[in-house]
Coordinates of C-alpha atoms in Angstrom, one line a residue:
X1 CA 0.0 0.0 0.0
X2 CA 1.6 3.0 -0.9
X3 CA 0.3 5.7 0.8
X4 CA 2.5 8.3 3.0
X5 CA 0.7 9.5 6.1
X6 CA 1.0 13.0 6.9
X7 CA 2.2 13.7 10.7
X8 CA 0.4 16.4 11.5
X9 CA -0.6 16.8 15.0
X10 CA 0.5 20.1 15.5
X11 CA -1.9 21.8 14.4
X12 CA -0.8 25.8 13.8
X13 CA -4.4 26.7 12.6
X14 CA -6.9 25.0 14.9
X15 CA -9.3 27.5 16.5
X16 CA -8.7 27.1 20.4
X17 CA -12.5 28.3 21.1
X18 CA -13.3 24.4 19.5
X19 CA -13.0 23.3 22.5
X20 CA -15.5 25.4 23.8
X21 CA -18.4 24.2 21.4
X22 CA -21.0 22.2 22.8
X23 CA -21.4 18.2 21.3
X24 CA -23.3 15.3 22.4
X25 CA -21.4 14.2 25.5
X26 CA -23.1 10.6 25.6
X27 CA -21.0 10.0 22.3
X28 CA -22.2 10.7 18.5
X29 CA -24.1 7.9 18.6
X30 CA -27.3 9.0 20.5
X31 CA -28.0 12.6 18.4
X32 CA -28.8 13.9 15.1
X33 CA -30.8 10.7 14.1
X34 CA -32.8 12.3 12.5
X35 CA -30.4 14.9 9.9
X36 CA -32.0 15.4 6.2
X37 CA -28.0 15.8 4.9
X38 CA -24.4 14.0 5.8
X39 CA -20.8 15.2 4.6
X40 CA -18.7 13.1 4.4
X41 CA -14.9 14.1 3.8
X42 CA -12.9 11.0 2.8
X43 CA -8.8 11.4 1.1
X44 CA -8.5 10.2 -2.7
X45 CA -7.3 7.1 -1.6
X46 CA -11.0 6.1 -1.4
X47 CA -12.6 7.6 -4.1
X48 CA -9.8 6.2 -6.5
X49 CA -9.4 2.7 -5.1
X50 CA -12.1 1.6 -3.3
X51 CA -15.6 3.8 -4.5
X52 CA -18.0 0.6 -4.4
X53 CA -17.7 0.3 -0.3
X54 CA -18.5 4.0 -0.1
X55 CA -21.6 3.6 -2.1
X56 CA -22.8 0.5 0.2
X57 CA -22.6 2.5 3.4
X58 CA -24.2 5.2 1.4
X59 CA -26.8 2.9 0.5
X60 CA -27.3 1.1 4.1
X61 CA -27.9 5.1 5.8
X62 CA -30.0 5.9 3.1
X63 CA -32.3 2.2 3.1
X64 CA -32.8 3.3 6.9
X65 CA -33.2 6.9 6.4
X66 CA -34.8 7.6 3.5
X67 CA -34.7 10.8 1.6
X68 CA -31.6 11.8 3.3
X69 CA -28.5 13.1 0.9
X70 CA -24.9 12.1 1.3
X71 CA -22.5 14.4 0.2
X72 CA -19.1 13.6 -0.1
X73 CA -15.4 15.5 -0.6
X74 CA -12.6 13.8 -1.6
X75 CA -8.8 15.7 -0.6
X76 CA -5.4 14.7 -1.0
X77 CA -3.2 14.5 2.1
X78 CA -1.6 17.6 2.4
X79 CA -4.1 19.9 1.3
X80 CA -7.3 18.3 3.8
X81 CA -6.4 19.6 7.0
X82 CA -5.4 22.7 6.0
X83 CA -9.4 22.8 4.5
X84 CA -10.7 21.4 7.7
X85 CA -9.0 23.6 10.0
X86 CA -10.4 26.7 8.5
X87 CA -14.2 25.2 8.7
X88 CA -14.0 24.0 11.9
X89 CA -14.0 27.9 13.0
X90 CA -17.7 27.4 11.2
X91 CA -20.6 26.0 12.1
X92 CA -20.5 24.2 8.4
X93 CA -18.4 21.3 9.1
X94 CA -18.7 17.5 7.8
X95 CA -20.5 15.2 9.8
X96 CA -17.7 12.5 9.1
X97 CA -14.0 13.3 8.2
X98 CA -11.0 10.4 7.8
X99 CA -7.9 11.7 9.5
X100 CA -4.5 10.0 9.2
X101 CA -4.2 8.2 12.6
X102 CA -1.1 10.2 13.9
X103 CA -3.4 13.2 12.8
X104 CA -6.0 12.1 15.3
X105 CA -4.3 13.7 18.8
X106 CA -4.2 17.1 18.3
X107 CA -7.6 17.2 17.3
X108 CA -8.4 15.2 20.0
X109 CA -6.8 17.5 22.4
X110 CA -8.3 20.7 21.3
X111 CA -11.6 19.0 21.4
X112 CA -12.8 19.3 17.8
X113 CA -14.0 15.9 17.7
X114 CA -17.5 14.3 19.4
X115 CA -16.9 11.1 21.5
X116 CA -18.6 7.9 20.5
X117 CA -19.9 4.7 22.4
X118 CA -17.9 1.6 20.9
X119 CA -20.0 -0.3 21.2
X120 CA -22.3 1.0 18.7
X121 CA -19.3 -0.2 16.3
X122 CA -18.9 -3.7 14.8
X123 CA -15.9 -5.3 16.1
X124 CA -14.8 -2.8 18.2
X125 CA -13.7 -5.1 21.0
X126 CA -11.2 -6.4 18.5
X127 CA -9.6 -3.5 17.6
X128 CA -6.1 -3.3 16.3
X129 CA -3.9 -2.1 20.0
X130 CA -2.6 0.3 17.8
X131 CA -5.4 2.0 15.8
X132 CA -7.4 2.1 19.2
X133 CA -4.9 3.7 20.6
X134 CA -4.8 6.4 18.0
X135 CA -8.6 7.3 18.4
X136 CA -8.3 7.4 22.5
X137 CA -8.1 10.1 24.7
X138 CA -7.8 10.2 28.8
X139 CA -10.3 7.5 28.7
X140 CA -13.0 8.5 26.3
X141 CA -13.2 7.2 22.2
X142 CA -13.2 10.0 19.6
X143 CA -13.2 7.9 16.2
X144 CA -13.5 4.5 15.0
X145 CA -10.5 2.6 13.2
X146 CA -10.8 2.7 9.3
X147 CA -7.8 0.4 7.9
X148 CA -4.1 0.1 8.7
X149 CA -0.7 -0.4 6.8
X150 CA 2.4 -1.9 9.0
X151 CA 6.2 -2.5 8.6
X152 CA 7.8 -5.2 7.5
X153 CA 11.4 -6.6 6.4
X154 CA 12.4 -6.8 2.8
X155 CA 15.5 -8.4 1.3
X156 CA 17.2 -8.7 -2.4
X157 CA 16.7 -12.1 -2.6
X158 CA 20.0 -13.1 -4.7
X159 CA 22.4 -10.8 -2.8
X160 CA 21.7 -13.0 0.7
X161 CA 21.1 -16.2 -1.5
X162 CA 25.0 -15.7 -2.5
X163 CA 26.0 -15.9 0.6
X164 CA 23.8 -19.1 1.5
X165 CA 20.7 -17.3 2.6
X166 CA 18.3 -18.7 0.6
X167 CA 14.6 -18.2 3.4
X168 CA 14.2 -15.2 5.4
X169 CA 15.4 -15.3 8.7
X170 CA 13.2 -16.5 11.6
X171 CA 15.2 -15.5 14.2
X172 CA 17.2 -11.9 14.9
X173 CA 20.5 -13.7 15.3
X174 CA 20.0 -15.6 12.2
X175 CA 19.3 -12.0 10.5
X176 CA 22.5 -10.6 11.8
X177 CA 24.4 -13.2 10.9
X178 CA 22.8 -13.5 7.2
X179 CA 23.7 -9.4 7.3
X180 CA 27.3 -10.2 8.4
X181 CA 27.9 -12.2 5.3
X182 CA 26.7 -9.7 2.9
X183 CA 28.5 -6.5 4.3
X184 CA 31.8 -8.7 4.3
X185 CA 31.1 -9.6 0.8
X186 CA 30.3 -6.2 -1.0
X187 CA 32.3 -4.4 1.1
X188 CA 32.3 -0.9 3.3
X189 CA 30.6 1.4 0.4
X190 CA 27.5 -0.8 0.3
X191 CA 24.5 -1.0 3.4
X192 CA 23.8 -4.5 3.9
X193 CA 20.9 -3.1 5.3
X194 CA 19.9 0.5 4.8
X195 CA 18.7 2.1 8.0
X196 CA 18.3 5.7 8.2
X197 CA 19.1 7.2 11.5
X198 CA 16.6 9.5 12.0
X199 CA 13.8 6.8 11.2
X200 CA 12.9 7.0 14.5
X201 CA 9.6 4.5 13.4
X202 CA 12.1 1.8 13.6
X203 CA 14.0 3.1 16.3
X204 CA 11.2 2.7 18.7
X205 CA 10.6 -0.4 17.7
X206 CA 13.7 -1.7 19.1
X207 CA 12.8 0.3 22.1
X208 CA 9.2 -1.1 22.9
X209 CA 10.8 -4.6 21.5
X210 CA 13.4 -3.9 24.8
X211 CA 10.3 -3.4 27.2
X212 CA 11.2 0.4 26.8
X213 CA 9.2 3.3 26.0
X214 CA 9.0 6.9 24.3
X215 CA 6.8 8.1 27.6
X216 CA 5.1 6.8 30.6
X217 CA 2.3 8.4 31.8
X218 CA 1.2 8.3 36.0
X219 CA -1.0 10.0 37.8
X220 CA -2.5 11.8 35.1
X221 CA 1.3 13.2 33.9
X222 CA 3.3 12.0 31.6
X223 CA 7.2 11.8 31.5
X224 CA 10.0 10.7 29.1
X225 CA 11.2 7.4 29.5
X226 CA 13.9 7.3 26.6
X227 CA 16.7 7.0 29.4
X228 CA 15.3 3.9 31.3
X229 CA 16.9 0.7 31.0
X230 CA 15.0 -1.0 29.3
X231 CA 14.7 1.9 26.2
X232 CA 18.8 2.2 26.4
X233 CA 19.2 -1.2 25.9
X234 CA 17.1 -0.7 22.6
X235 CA 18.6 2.5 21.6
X236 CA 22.1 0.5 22.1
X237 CA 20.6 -2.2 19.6
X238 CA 19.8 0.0 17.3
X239 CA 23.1 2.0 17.2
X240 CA 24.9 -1.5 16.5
X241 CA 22.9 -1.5 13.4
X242 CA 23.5 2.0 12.6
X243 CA 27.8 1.4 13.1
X244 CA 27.7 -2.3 10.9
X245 CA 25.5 -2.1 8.0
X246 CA 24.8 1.2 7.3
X247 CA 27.0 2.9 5.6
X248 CA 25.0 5.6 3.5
X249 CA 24.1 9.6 5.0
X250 CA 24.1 9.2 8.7
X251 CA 21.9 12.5 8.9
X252 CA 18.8 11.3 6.7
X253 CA 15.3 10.2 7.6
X254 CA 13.5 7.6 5.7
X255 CA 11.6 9.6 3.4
X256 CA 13.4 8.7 0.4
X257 CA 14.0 4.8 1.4
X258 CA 12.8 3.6 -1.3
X259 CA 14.5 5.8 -3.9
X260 CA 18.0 4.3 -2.1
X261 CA 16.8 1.0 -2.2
X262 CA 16.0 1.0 -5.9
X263 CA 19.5 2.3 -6.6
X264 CA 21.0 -0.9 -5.3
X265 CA 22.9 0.5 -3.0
X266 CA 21.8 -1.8 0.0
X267 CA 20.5 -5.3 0.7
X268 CA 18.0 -4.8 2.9
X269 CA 15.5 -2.2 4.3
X270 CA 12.7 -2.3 7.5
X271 CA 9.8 0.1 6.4
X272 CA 6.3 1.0 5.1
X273 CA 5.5 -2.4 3.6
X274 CA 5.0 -0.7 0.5
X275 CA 8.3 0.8 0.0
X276 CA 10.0 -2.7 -1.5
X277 CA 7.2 -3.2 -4.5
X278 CA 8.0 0.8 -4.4
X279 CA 11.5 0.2 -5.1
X280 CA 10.9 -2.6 -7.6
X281 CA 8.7 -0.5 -10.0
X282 CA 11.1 0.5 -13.4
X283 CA 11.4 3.6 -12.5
X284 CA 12.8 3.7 -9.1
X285 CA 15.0 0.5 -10.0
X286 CA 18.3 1.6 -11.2
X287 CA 19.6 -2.0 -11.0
X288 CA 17.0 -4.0 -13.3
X289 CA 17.5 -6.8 -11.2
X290 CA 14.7 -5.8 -8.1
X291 CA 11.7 -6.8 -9.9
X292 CA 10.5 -9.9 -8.5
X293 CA 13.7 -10.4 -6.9
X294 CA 12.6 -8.6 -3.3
X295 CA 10.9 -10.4 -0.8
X296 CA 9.1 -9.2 2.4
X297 CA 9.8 -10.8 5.5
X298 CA 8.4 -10.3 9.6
X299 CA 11.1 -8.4 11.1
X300 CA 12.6 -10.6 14.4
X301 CA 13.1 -8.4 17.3
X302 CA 16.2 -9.1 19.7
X303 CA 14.2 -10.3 22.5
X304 CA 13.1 -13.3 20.6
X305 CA 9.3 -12.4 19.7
X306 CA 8.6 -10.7 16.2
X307 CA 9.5 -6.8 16.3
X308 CA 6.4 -4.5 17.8
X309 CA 6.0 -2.3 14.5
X310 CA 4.1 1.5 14.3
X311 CA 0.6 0.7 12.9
X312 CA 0.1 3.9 10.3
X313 CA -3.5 4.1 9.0
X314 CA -6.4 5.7 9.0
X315 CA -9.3 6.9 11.5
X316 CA -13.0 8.2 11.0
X317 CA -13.9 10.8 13.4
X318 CA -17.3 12.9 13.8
X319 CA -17.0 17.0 14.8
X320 CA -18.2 17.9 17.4
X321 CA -20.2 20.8 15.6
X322 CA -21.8 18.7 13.4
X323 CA -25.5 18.4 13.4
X324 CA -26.2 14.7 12.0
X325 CA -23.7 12.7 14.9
X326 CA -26.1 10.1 14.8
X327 CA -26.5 9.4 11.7
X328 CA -22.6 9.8 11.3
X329 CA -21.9 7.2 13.3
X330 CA -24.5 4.8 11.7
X331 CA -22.5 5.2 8.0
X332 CA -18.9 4.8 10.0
X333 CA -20.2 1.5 10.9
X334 CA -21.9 0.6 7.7
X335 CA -18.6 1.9 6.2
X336 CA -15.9 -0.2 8.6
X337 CA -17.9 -3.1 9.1
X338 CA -17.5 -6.9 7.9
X339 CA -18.4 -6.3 4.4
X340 CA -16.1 -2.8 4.1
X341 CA -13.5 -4.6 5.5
X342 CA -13.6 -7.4 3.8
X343 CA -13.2 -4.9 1.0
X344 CA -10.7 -3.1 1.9
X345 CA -8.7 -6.3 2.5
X346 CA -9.0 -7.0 -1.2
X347 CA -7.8 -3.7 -1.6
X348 CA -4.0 -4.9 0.0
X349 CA -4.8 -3.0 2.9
X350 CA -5.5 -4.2 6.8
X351 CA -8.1 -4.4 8.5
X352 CA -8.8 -2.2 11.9
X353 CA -9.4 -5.8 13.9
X354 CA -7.8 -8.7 15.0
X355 CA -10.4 -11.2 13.9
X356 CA -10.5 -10.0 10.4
X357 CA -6.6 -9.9 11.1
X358 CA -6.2 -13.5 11.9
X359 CA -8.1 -14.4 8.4
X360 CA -5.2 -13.0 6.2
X361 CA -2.3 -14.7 8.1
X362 CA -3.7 -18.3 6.4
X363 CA -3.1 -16.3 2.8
X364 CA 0.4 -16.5 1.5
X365 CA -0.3 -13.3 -0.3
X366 CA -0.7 -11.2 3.3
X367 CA 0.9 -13.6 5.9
X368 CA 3.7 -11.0 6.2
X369 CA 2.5 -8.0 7.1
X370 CA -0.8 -9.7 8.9
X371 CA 2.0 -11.1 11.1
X372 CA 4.0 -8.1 11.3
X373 CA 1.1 -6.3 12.8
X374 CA -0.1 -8.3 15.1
X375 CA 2.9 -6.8 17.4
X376 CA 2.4 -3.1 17.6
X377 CA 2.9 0.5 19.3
X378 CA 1.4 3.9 19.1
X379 CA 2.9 7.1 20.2
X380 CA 2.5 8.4 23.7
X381 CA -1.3 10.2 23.6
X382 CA -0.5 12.8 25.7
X383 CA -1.5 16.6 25.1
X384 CA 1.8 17.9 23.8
X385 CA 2.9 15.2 21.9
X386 CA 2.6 17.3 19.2
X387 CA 5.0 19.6 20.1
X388 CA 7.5 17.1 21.2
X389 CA 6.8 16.0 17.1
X390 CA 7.5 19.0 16.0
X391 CA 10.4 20.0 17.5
X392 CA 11.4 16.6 16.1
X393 CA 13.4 15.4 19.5
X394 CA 13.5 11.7 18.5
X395 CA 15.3 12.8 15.2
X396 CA 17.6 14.7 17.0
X397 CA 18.5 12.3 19.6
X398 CA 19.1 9.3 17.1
X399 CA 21.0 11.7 14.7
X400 CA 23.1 12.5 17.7
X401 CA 23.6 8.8 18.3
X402 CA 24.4 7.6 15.1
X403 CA 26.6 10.3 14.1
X404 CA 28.2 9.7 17.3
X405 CA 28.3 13.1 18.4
X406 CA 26.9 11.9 21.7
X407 CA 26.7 8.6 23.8
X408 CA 23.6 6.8 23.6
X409 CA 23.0 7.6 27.4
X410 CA 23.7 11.3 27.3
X411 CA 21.1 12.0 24.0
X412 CA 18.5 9.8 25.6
X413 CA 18.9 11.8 28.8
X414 CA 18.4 15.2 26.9
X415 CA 15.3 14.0 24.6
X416 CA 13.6 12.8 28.3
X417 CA 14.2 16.6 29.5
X418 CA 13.0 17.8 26.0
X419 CA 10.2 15.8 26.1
X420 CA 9.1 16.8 29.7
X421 CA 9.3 20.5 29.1
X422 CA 6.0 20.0 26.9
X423 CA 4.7 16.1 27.2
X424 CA 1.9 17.3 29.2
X425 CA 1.3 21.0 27.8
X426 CA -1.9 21.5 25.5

């Protein structure tokens, strides 16, 4: 699934007096039953890929309400927020807008967004750890889980074969030995496996795969916890990787992965599970050798269980200003239910439950990522996680670390302080 989420939780624009607007406090699902009209603001990816769900949840609201017109907008990433930030200073906002699920805090925080009862949702007592997450805040439910995409492994099948590596490894000492052989064989100028530093998506893996953690919340507070033990000894894993088998830009992010990979530069890559058919496609592959030659693979973690991976993806929420909450909620459900995500399955994408989940790990075509997910994290929901985003402290701290400009103890230690100065500021 290629499809690039758009970190925006910072939110510049938002109107502070949202929070002050009035909503149905018993959760979207008990008001505006009885609304004549329904906007509905979805992203492209929908209208382009999948168009036949939204016209059966379309057709489920309007079989129970009849007469009532559905309106829908379609927006690319970077330009819907931007859109919905300036209506929600309106009283004309959609009833139902899809938000990127690292979008999902900020609003949250400011209070632009009605809670609902999950129970009114179909499978919501499945919900993928992750994506639930995402639509939570200090205790109450603000959206209901549309799809996800998760990270996975991917390796150039003949470079490991030539060094006797013909499966995917199982385990993470079989994949550091596997990697051993291929940086010996092509040598210091090539990344056995290309890992950018800054990628602190699979940074944190190793950390939560340690027992670690970004930030631990108590008491109502939250507070860094990139020093602990247990998030050091991830940290240290992840620098090991950083000093032995990458060997490109030790200041980049992961944004232009895939590019790298395509250029054959490297033999391996942990990302988006997109990014390797990404790389493969003529015109990213420079080599003429990645097409059908790149295989994805669950990523083993050090501590012996199958590395906890981000969940990116995609959340339905309801404003709080809108006027039709109930029947909002009514075409979420008919829209993320069994048959939509039986759809969207089709689609290459996952589901937003476990159940449905489980069902793609028996196809060879999805075992991979299906797997992959099952093991995940979500960023700290606390009210200024979006500040500690923007000022882009995890970057900075993992730059610092792989560039060695500092120890891994002594960045840690100043990303905890620059996370507490605003962790817990709205």
């Amino acid at each position: 699934m290629k499809r690039k989420l758009i970190a925006a939780i910072g939110i510049a624009g938002m109107m502070v007096s949202i929070a002050a607007c009035g909503g149905n406090d018993k959760g979207s699902s008990g008001g505006g039953t009885d609304a004549k009209e329904l906007t509905v603001w979805l992203t492209v990816d929908a209208q382009n890929n999948w168009p036949n769900l939204v016209k059966a949840a379309d057709a489920a609201v309007q079989k129970a309400h009849p007469g009532i017109k559905i309106k829908h907008e379609y927006y690319g990433w970077p330009d819907k927020n931007t859109k919905l930030d300036a209506v929600l200073a309106t009283d004309k906002v959609p009833d139902v807008v899809e938000m990127g699920n690292t979008e999902m805090l900020g609003y949250m925080v400011k209070g632009a967004f009605a809670p609902v009862d999950p129970s009114k949702f179909t499978n919501s007592s499945a919900w993928l750890d992750g994506l639930k997450a995402s639509v939570t805040y200090q205790g109450k439910t603000y959206g209901v889980p549309y799809y996800a995409g998760g990270r996975v492994a991917n390796w150039r099948k003949d470079l490991f074969a030539s060094v006797g590596a013909k499966t995917p490894p199982k385990t993470y000492s079989e994949l550091l030995s596997d990697l051993d052989k291929v940086q010996k064989k092509e040598g210091d100028k090539f990344s056995a496996w290309y890992q950018p530093t800054r990628d602190w998506y699979a940074a944190m893996s190793y950390v939560y795969d340690a027992g670690g953690a970004i930030a631990t919340e108590s008491g109502g507070q939250w507070k860094g916890s990139l020093s602990s033990p247990e998030s050091i000894k991830g940290l240290t894993e992840f620098k090991t990787v950083i000093d032995k088998y990458m060997h490109g830009d030790k200041t980049k992010d992961e944004s232009d992965r895939y590019i790298v990979y395509g250029q054959g530069k490297s033999g391996m890559i942990f990302g988006a599970a997109w990014e390797g058919a990404t790389a493969a496609d003529p015109k990213n592959d420079k080599t003429g050798k990645l097409k059908d030659n790149l295989e994805n693979f669950v990523m083993p973690g050090p501590s012996g269980k199958n590395m906890p991976v981000f969940l990116g993806g995609s959340d339905l929420a309801i404003p709080v200003k809108s006027k039709a909450q109930g029947v909002a909620a009514e075409w979420i459900n008919a829209f993320t239910g069994p048959a939509g995500q039986k759809g969207l399955m089709a689609k290459g994408n996952l589901p937003n439950n476990k159940t449905d989940l489980a069902t793609l790990k028996n196809d060879p075509a999805t075992a991979v990522p299906a797997t992959a997910a099952e093991s995940n994290w979500f960023v700290p929901m606390a009210p200024g996680w979006g500040q500690v985003e923007k000022a882009q402290v995890l970057q900075t701290m993992l730059q610092n670390i792989g560039t060695g400009k500092e120890t891994v103890e002594a960045a840690a230690k100043e990303a905890d302080a620059a996370i507490d100065k605003v962790i817990n500021t709205k």
